[in-house]
Coordinates of C-alpha atoms in Angstrom, one line a residue:
M20 CA 125.8 98.6 133.1
E21 CA 121.9 98.7 133.3
K22 CA 119.7 96.5 131.7
K23 CA 116.5 97.8 130.4
S24 CA 113.6 95.6 130.1
L25 CA 110.8 96.5 127.7
N26 CA 107.3 95.5 128.8
N27 CA 106.0 93.1 126.5
Q28 CA 102.7 95.3 126.0
E29 CA 104.6 98.1 124.9
I30 CA 106.2 96.0 121.9
F31 CA 103.0 94.9 120.9
L32 CA 101.6 98.3 121.1
N33 CA 104.3 99.7 118.7
V34 CA 104.1 96.9 116.3
E35 CA 100.6 97.4 115.5
E36 CA 100.9 101.1 114.9
K37 CA 102.5 100.4 112.1
I38 CA 100.4 98.1 110.1
I39 CA 98.9 99.7 107.1
V40 CA 95.5 98.4 105.2
W41 CA 96.2 98.5 101.8
E42 CA 92.7 98.5 100.7
N43 CA 92.1 101.8 102.2
V44 CA 95.3 102.9 100.3
Q45 CA 93.7 101.6 97.0
N46 CA 90.6 103.2 97.7
A47 CA 92.2 106.8 98.8
F48 CA 94.2 106.2 95.2
E49 CA 90.9 105.8 93.4
K50 CA 89.0 108.5 94.9
N51 CA 92.0 111.2 94.5
F52 CA 93.6 110.0 90.7
G53 CA 89.8 109.1 88.9
A54 CA 88.5 105.9 88.3
E55 CA 90.4 105.9 84.7
V56 CA 93.9 106.3 86.1
Y57 CA 93.5 104.1 89.0
S58 CA 92.2 101.2 86.9
S59 CA 94.7 101.9 84.1
W60 CA 98.1 102.1 86.6
L61 CA 97.7 102.0 90.2
K62 CA 95.3 99.2 90.8
N63 CA 98.0 97.1 89.9
I64 CA 100.5 98.5 92.9
S65 CA 100.5 95.3 95.7
L66 CA 102.3 96.2 99.2
L67 CA 105.1 93.7 98.9
K68 CA 106.5 94.3 102.8
E69 CA 106.0 96.7 105.6
F70 CA 108.8 97.5 108.0
N71 CA 109.3 100.4 110.3
D72 CA 109.0 103.7 108.3
Y73 CA 109.2 102.1 105.1
L74 CA 107.0 100.2 102.3
V75 CA 108.1 98.1 99.5
L76 CA 105.7 98.4 96.6
G77 CA 105.7 96.2 93.6
V78 CA 104.1 96.4 90.2
P79 CA 103.7 93.9 87.2
T80 CA 106.3 95.0 84.8
R81 CA 109.3 97.7 84.6
F82 CA 107.4 99.5 82.0
F83 CA 104.5 100.0 85.0
R84 CA 107.2 100.9 87.4
D85 CA 108.5 103.7 85.0
W86 CA 105.4 105.1 84.2
I87 CA 104.1 105.3 87.7
V88 CA 107.6 106.8 89.1
S89 CA 107.7 109.2 86.3
R90 CA 104.0 110.5 86.5
Y91 CA 102.3 109.6 89.7
L92 CA 105.4 109.2 92.6
D93 CA 104.6 112.6 94.0
K94 CA 101.2 112.1 94.7
I95 CA 101.5 108.6 95.4
L96 CA 104.1 109.3 98.5
S97 CA 101.7 112.4 100.0
Q98 CA 98.9 110.1 100.0
L99 CA 101.1 107.3 101.8
K100 CA 101.6 109.5 104.2
T101 CA 98.5 110.2 105.3
F102 CA 98.5 106.5 106.2
K103 CA 102.0 106.0 108.0
N104 CA 104.2 108.8 109.2

């Protein structure tokens, strides 16, 4: 059985490429959704966790979650895809 060693530089490079800057995402939300929708609903979304190709987002209440999912989820996902493949 062959042992394959990973170069430490490759590991760090791959990790660094996947870091998303949440402030940039929030700025894009405000620009694309408008100031009113952003300040009422999207400003309260926070990035809880990022791993591999997944983001875990948080909101203050279930009502916020349900409202955002029912009205803005498709647009939010398309915005996030521009920042993270």
